[in-house]
Short mmCIF file of C-alpha atoms and ligand atoms in Angstrom, two decimals:
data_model
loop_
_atom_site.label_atom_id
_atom_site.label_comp_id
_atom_site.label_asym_id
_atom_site.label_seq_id
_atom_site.Cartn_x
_atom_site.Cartn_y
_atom_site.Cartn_z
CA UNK J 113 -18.30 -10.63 23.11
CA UNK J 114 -15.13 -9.36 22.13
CA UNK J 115 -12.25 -11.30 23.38
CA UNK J 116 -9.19 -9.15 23.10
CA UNK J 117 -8.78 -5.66 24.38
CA UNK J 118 -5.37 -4.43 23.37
CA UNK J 119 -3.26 -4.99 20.24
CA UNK J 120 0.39 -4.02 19.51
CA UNK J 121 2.15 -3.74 16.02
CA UNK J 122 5.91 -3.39 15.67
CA UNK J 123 6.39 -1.84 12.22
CA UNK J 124 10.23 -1.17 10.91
CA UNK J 125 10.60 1.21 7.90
CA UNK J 126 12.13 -1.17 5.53
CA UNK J 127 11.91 1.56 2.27
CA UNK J 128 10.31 4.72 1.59
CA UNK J 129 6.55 4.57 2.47
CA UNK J 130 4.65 1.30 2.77
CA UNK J 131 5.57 -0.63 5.31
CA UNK J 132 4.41 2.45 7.64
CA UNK J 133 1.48 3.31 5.01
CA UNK J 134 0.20 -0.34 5.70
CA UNK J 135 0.78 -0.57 9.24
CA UNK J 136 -0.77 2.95 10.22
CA UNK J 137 -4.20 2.03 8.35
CA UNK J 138 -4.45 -1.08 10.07
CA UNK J 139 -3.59 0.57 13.64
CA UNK J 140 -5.92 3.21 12.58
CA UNK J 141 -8.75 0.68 11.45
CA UNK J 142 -8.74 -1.74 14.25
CA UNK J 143 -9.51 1.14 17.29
CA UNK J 144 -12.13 2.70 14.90
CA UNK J 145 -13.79 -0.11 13.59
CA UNK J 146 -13.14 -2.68 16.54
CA UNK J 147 -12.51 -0.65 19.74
CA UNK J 148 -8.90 -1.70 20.21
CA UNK J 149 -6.34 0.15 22.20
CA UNK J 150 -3.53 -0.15 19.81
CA UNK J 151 -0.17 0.77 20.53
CA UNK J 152 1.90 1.44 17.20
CA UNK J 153 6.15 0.93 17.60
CA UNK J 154 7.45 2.42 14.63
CA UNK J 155 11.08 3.32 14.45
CA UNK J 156 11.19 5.91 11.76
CA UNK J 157 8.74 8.58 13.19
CA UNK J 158 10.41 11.13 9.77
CA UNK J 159 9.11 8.97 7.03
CA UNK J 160 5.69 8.39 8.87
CA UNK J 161 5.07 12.43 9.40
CA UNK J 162 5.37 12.07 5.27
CA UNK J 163 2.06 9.81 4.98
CA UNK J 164 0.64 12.08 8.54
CA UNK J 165 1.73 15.55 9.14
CA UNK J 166 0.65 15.93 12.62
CA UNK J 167 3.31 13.12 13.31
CA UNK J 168 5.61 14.66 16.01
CA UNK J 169 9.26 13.11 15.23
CA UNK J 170 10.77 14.24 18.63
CA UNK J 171 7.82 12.26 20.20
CA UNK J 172 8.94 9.25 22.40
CA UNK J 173 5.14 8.34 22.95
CA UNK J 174 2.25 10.24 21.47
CA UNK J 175 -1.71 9.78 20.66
CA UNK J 176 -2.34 10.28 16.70
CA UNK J 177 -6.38 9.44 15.93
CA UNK J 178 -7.01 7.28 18.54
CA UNK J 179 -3.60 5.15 17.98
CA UNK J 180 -0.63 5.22 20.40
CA UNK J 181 2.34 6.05 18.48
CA UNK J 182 5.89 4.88 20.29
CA UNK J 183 9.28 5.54 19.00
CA UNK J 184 10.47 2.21 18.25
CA UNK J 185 14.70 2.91 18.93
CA UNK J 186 16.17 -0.12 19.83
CA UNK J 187 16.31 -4.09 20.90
CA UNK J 188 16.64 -3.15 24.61
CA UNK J 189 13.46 -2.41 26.22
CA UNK J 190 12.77 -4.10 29.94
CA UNK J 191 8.98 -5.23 29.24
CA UNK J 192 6.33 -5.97 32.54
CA UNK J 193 3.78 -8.89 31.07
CA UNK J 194 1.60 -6.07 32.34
CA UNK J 195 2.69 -4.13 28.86
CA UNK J 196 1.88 -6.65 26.80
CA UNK J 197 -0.69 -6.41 24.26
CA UNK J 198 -3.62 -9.38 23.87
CA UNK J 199 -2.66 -9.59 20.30
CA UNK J 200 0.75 -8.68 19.04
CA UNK J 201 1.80 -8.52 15.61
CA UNK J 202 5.39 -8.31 13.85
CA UNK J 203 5.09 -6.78 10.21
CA UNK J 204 6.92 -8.06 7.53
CA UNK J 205 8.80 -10.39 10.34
CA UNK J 206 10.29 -8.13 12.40
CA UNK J 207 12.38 -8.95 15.45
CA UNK J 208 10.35 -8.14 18.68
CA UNK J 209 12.48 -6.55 21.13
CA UNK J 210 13.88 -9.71 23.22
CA UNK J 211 12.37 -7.87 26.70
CA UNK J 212 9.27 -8.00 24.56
CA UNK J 213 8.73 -11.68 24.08
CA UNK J 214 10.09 -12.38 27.22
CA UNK J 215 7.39 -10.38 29.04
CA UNK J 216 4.74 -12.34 26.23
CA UNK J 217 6.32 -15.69 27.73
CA UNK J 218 5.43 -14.86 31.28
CA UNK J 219 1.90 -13.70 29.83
CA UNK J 220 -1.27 -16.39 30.80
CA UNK J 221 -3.03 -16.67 28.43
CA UNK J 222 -0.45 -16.51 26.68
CA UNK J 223 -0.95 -13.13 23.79
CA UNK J 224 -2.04 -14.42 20.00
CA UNK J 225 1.31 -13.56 17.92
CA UNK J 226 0.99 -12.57 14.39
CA UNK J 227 3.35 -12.26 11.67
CA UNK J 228 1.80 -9.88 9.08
CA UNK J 229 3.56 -10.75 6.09
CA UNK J 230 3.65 -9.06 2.57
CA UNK J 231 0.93 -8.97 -0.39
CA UNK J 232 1.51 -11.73 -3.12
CA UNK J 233 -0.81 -13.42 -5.69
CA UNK J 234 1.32 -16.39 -5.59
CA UNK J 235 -1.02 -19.47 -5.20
CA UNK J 236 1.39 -21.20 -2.26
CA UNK J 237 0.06 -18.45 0.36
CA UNK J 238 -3.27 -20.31 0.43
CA UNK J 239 -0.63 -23.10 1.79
CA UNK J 240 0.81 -20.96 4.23
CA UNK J 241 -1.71 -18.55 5.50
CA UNK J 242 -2.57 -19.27 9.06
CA UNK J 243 -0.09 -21.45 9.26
CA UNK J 244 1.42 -22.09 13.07
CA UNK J 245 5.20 -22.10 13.92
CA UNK J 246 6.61 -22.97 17.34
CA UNK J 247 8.48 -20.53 19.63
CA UNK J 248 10.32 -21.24 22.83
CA UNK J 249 8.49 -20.42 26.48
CA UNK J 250 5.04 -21.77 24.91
CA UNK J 251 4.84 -19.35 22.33
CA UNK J 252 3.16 -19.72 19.13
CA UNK J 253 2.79 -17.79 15.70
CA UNK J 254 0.88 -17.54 13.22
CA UNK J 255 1.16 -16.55 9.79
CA UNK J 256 -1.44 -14.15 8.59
CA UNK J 257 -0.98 -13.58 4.74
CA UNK J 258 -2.69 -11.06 2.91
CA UNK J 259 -4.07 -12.09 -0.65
CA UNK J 260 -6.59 -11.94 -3.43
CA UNK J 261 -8.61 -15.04 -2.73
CA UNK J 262 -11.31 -16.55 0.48
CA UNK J 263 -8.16 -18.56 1.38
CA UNK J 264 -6.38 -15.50 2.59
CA UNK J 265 -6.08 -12.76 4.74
CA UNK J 266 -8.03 -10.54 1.91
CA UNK J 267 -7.02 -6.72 1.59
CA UNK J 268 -7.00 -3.99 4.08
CA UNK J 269 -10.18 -1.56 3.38
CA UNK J 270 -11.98 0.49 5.94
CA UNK J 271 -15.98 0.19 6.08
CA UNK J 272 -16.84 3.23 5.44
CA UNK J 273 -14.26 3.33 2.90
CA UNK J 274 -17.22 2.96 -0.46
CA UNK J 275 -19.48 5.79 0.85
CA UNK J 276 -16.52 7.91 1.28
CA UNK J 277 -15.72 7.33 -2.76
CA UNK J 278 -19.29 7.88 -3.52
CA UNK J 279 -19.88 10.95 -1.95
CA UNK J 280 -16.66 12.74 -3.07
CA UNK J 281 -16.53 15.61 -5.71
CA UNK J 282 -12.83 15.06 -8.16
CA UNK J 283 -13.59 18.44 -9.63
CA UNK J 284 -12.99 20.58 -6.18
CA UNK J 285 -10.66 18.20 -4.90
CA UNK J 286 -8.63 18.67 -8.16
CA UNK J 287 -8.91 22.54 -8.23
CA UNK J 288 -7.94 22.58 -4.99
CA UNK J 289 -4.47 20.69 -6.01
CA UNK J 290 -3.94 24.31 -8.50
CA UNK J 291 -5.44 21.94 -11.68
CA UNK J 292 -6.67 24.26 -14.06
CA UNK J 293 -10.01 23.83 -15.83
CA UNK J 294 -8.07 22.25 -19.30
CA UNK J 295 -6.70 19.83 -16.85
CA UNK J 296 -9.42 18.47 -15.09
CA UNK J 297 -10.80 17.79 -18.57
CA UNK J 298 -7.95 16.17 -19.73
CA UNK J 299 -7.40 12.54 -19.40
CA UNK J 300 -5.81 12.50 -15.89
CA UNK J 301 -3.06 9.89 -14.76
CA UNK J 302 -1.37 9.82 -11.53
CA UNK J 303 2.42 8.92 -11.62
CA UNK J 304 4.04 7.47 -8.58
CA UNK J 305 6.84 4.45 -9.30
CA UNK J 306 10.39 3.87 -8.68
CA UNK J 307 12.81 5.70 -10.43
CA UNK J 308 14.08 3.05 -12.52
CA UNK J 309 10.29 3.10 -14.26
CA UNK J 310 10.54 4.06 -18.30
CA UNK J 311 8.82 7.68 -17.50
CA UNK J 312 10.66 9.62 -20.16
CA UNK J 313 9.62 7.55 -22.92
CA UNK J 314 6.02 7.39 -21.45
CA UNK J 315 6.02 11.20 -21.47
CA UNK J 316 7.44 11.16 -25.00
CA UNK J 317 4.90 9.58 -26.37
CA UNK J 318 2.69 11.33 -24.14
CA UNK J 319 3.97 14.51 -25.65
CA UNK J 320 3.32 13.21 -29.16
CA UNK J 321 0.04 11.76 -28.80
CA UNK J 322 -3.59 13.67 -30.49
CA UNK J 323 -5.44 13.69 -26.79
CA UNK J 324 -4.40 16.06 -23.99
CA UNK J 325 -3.55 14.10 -20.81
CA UNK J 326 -2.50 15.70 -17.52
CA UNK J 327 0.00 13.66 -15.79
CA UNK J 328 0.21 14.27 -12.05
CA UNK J 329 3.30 13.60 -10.20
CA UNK J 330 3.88 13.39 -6.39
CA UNK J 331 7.43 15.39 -5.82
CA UNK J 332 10.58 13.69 -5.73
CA UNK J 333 8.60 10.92 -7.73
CA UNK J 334 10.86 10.04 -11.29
CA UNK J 335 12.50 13.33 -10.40
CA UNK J 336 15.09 12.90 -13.76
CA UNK J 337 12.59 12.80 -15.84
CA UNK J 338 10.50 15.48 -14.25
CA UNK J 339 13.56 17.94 -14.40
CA UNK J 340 13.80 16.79 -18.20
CA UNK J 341 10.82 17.83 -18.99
CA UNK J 342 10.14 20.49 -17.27
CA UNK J 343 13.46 21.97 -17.06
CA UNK J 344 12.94 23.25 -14.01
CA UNK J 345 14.27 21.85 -10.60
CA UNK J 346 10.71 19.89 -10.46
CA UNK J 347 9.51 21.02 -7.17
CA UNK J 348 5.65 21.12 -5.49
CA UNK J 349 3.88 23.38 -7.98
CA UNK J 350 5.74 23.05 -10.98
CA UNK J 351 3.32 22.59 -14.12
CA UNK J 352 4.66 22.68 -18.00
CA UNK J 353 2.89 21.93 -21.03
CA UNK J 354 4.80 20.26 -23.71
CA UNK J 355 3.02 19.22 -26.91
CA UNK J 356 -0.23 17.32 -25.57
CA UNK J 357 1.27 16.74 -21.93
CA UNK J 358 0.67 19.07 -19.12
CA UNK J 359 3.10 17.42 -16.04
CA UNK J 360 2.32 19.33 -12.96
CA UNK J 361 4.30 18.52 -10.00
CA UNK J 362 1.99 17.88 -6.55
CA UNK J 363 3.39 17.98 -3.01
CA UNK J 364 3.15 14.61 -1.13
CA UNK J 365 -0.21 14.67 0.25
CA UNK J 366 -1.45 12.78 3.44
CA UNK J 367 -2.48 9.74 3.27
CA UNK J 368 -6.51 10.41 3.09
CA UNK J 369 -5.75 12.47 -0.10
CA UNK J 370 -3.50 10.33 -1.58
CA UNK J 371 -6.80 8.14 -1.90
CA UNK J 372 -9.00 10.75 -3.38
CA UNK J 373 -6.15 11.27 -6.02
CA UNK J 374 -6.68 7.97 -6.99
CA UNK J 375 -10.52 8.24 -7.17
CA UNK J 376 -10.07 11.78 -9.27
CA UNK J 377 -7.64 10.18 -12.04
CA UNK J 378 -8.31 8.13 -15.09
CA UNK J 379 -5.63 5.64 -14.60
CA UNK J 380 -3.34 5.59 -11.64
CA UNK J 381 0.29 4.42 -11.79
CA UNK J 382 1.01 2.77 -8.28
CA UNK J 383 3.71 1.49 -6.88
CA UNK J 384 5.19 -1.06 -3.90
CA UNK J 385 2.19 -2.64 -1.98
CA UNK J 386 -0.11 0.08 -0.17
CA UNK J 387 -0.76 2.56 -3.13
CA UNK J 388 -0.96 -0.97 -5.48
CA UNK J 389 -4.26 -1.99 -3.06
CA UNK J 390 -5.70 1.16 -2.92
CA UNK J 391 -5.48 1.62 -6.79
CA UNK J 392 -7.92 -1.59 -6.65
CA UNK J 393 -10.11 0.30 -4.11
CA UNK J 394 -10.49 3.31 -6.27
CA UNK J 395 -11.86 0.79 -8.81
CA UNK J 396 -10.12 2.69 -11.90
CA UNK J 397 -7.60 1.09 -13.82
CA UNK J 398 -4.18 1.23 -12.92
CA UNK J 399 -0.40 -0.07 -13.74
CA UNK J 400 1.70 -1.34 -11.31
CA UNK J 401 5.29 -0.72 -10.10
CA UNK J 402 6.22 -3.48 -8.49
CA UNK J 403 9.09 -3.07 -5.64
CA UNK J 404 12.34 -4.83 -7.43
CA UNK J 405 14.07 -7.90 -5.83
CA UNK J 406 16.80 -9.97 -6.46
CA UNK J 407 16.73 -12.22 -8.99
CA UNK J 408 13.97 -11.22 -10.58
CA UNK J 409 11.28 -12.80 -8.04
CA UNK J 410 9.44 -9.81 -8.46
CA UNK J 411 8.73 -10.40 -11.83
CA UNK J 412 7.06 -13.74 -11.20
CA UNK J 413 4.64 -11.86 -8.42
CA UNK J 414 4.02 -9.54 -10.99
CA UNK J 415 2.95 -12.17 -13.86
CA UNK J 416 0.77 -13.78 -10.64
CA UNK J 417 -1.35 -10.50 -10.46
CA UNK J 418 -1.98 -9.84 -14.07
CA UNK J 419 -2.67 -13.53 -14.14
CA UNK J 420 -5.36 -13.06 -11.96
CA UNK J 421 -6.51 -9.30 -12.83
CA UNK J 422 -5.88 -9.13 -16.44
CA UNK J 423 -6.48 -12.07 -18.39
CA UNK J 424 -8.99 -10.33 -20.43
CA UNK J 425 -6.60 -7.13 -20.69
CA UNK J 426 -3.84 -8.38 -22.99
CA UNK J 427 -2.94 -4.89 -23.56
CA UNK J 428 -2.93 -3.72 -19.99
CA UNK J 429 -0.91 -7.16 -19.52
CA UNK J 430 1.89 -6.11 -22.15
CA UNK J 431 2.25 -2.00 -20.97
CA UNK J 432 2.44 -3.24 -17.15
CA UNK J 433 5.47 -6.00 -17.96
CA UNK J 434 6.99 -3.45 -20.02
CA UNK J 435 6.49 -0.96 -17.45
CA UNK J 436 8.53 -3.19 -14.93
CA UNK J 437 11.07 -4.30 -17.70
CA UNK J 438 9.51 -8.02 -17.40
CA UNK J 439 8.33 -8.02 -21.72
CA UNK J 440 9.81 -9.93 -24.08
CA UNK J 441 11.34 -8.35 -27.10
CA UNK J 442 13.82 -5.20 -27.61
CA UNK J 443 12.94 -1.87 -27.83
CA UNK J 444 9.60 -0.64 -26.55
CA UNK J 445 7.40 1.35 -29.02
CA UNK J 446 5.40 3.38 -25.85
CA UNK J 447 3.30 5.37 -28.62
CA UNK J 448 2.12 1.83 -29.74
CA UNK J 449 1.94 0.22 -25.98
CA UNK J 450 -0.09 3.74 -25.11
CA UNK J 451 -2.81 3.49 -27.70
CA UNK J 452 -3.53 -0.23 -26.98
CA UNK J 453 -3.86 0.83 -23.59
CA UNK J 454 -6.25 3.29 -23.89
CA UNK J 455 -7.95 1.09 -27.14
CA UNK J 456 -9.10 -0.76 -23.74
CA UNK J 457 -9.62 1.68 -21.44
CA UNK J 458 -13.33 0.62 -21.40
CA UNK J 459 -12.97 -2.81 -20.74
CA UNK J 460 -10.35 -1.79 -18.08
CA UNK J 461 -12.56 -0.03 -16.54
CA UNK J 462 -15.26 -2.47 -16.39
CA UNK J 463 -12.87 -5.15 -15.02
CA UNK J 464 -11.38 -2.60 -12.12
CA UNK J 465 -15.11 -2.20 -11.07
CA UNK J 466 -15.91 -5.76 -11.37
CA UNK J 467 -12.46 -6.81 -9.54
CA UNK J 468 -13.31 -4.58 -6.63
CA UNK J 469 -16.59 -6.68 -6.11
CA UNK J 470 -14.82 -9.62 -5.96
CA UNK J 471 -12.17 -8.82 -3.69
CA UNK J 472 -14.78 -7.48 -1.39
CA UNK J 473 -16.22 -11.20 -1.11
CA UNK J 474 -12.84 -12.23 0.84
CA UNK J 475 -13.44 -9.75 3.47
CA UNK J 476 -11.14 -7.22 5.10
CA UNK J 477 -7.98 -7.79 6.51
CA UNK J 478 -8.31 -6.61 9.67
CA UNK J 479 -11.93 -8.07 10.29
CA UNK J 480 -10.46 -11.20 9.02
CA UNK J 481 -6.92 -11.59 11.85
CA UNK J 482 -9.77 -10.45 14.67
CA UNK J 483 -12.02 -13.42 13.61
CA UNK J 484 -8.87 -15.98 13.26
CA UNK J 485 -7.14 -14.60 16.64
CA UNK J 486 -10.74 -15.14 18.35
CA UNK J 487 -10.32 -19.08 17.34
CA UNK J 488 -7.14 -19.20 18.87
CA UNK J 489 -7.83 -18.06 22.30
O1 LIG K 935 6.53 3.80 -0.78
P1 LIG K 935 6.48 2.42 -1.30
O2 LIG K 935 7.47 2.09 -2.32
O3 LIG K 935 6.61 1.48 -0.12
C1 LIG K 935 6.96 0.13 0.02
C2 LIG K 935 8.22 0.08 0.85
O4 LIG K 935 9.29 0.37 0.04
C3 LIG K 935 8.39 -1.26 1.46
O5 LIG K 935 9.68 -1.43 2.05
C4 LIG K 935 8.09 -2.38 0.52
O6 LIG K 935 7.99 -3.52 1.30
C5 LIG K 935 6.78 -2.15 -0.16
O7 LIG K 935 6.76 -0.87 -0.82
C6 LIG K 935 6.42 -3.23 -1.12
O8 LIG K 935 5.02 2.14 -1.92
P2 LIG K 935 3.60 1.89 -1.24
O9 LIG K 935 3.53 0.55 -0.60
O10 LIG K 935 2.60 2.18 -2.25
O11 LIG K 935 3.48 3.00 -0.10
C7 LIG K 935 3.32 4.35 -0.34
C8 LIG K 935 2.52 5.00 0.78
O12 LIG K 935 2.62 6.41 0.70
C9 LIG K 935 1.03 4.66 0.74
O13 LIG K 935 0.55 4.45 2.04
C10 LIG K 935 0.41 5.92 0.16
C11 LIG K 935 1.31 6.97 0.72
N1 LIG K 935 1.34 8.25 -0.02
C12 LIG K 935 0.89 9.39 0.61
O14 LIG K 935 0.43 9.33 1.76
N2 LIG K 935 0.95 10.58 -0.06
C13 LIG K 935 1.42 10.68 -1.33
O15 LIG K 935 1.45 11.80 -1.89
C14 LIG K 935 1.88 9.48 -1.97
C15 LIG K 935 2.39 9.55 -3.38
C16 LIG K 935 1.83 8.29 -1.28
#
């Protein structure tokens, strides 16, 4: 018997796209797949119509798929305990409005609080996942850590998430982007990083290289070197040939496509957290971008991943710490990183497939916070 009826997520739009990517597949997941009324507070409605169109950014409150979207505007909501959630979660340790918490305090039971925190194949998460920390008024959290082993929250995936993959056709979707016959035969590699990513050189020796490749870039995505190449102002639609490179410019696509893109390509370049997971999902091999922090830390989260995922890819291991500027040595020779890459785009392939089986063994996310909040209730 299900324990908990209602769930509420506070999401803040840190950067760009992920942080509401994450949070509206979750909030999407738990009414379809586990009958929750789930109330989504999101305070930057603009950047969420990006990932979902029918988004409307005037909206104060509004039903999108089953979720209940609210403008999330400020600290200084009056809450009734009435309003409260059975299960509330802060992403990425948000503050709760203070009216909010106040309204969980006078709650009995008391709600189960969750802080959803961000992806990392560092080994001291095991340490810290479900980990409790006291509030005042009675109130407990609990850390909820997403991660690549049983002794995490595992990855977000919806169920029917593998039939959906097996039953759909790259060849229409791709025509249906404008890809032209010679470019659905090509080898096809989706581009989305930061801007600060090498992607001129990449496309140099892209240019330069025997074997055509169609590189497909979501717009605004390494606009300079888009606009070098194409020398055009790199919008939706733009496509240009250049030696063996086609680069053909795609409109950001909802979310649900974004996905298939990943399933249509040969290698995916992905980028930040949400596009990084469902590169694994798509179970094709892929580089990563990871999201730049101070000091470097990011590069050691980095080196934890392709600890994990590529030990048996040395080549995949050297173009993705080039990629993020983490290699050793000077210049970078991307003709030479390029054909070791593809030199092992076999075994690549056969570890993406064999990774996705493994990470299917930890569960989901979301099945896995239901079953921990039912233990603490
Ligand atoms: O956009 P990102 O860089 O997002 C984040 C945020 O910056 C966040 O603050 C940071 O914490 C995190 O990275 C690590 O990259 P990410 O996570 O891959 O999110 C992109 C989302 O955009 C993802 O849900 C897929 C979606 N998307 C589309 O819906 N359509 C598209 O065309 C593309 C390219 C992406």
């Amino acid at each position: 018997m299900m324990k908990f009826r209602r769930l509420d997520l506070f999401c803040r739009v840190v950067d760009n796209y992920g942080d509401i990517g994450i949070c509206w597949r979750l909030a999407k997941q738990l009414v379809r797949e586990h009958g929750l009324a789930v109330t989504l507070y999101v305070d930057d409605l603009a950047s969420f119509r990006r990932i979902c169109p029918v988004v409307d950014v005037a909206a104060e409150r509004q039903l999108v798929d089953g979720v209940t979207v609210r403008h999330w505007r400020d600290q200084d909501g009056v809450y009734t305990p009435a309003e409260v959630a059975d299960i509330v979660i802060e992403f990425f340790a948000v503050d709760i409005p203070p009216g909010y918490v106040d309204a969980m305090a006078q709650c009995e039971p008391r709600p189960v609080w969750f802080n959803l925190e961000g992806l990392t194949a560092e080994e001291w998460v095991e340490g810290c996942h479900r980990l409790s920390s006291m509030q005042p008024r009675g109130l407990t959290k609990h850390f909820f850590f997403p991660g690549f082993t049983d002794k995490t929250g595992g990855l977000l995936r919806e169920a029917e998430l593998a039939q959906q993959r097996l039953q759909f056709e790259p060849a229409a979707f791709l025509s249906q982007l404008g890809l032209t016959p010679a470019e659905i035969a090509a080898t096809k590699v989706s581009l989305f990083c930061y801007p600060h990513a090498p992607v001129a050189a990449l496309f140099d020796a892209w240019r330069q290289g025997d074997a055509p490749i169609a590189c497909l870039v979501p717009e605004g995505v390494a606009a300079d070197a888009v606009r070098a190449f194409t020398g055009g102002d790199g919008g939706a639609g733009t496509v240009v040939t250049r030696g063996a490179l086609t680069v053909r410019v795609l409109p950001f696509v909802p979310q649900p496509d974004y996905d298939k893109l990943l399933w249509a390509c040969d290698l995916n370049f992905v980028r930040g957290e949400d596009s990084f997971v469902r590169a694994q999902w798509a179970g094709k091999p892929f580089i990563w971008h990871i999201y730049p922090q101070d000091e470097n830390l990011h590069h050691k989260k980095l080196r934890a991943f392709l600890q994990r995922y590529a030990g048996e890819l040395p080549h995949l291991a050297d173009f993705a710490l080039r990629w993020n500027g983490a290699g050793n040595g000077a210049a970078d020779d991307w003709r030479a990183l390029w054909a070791a890459l593809a030199a092992e785009s076999g075994a690549a392939t056969t570890r993406a497939e064999a990774w996705q089986q493994q990470m299917l063994a930890n569960g989901d996310l979301a099945g896995n916070l239901l079953s921990f909040a039912a233990t603490l209730r």
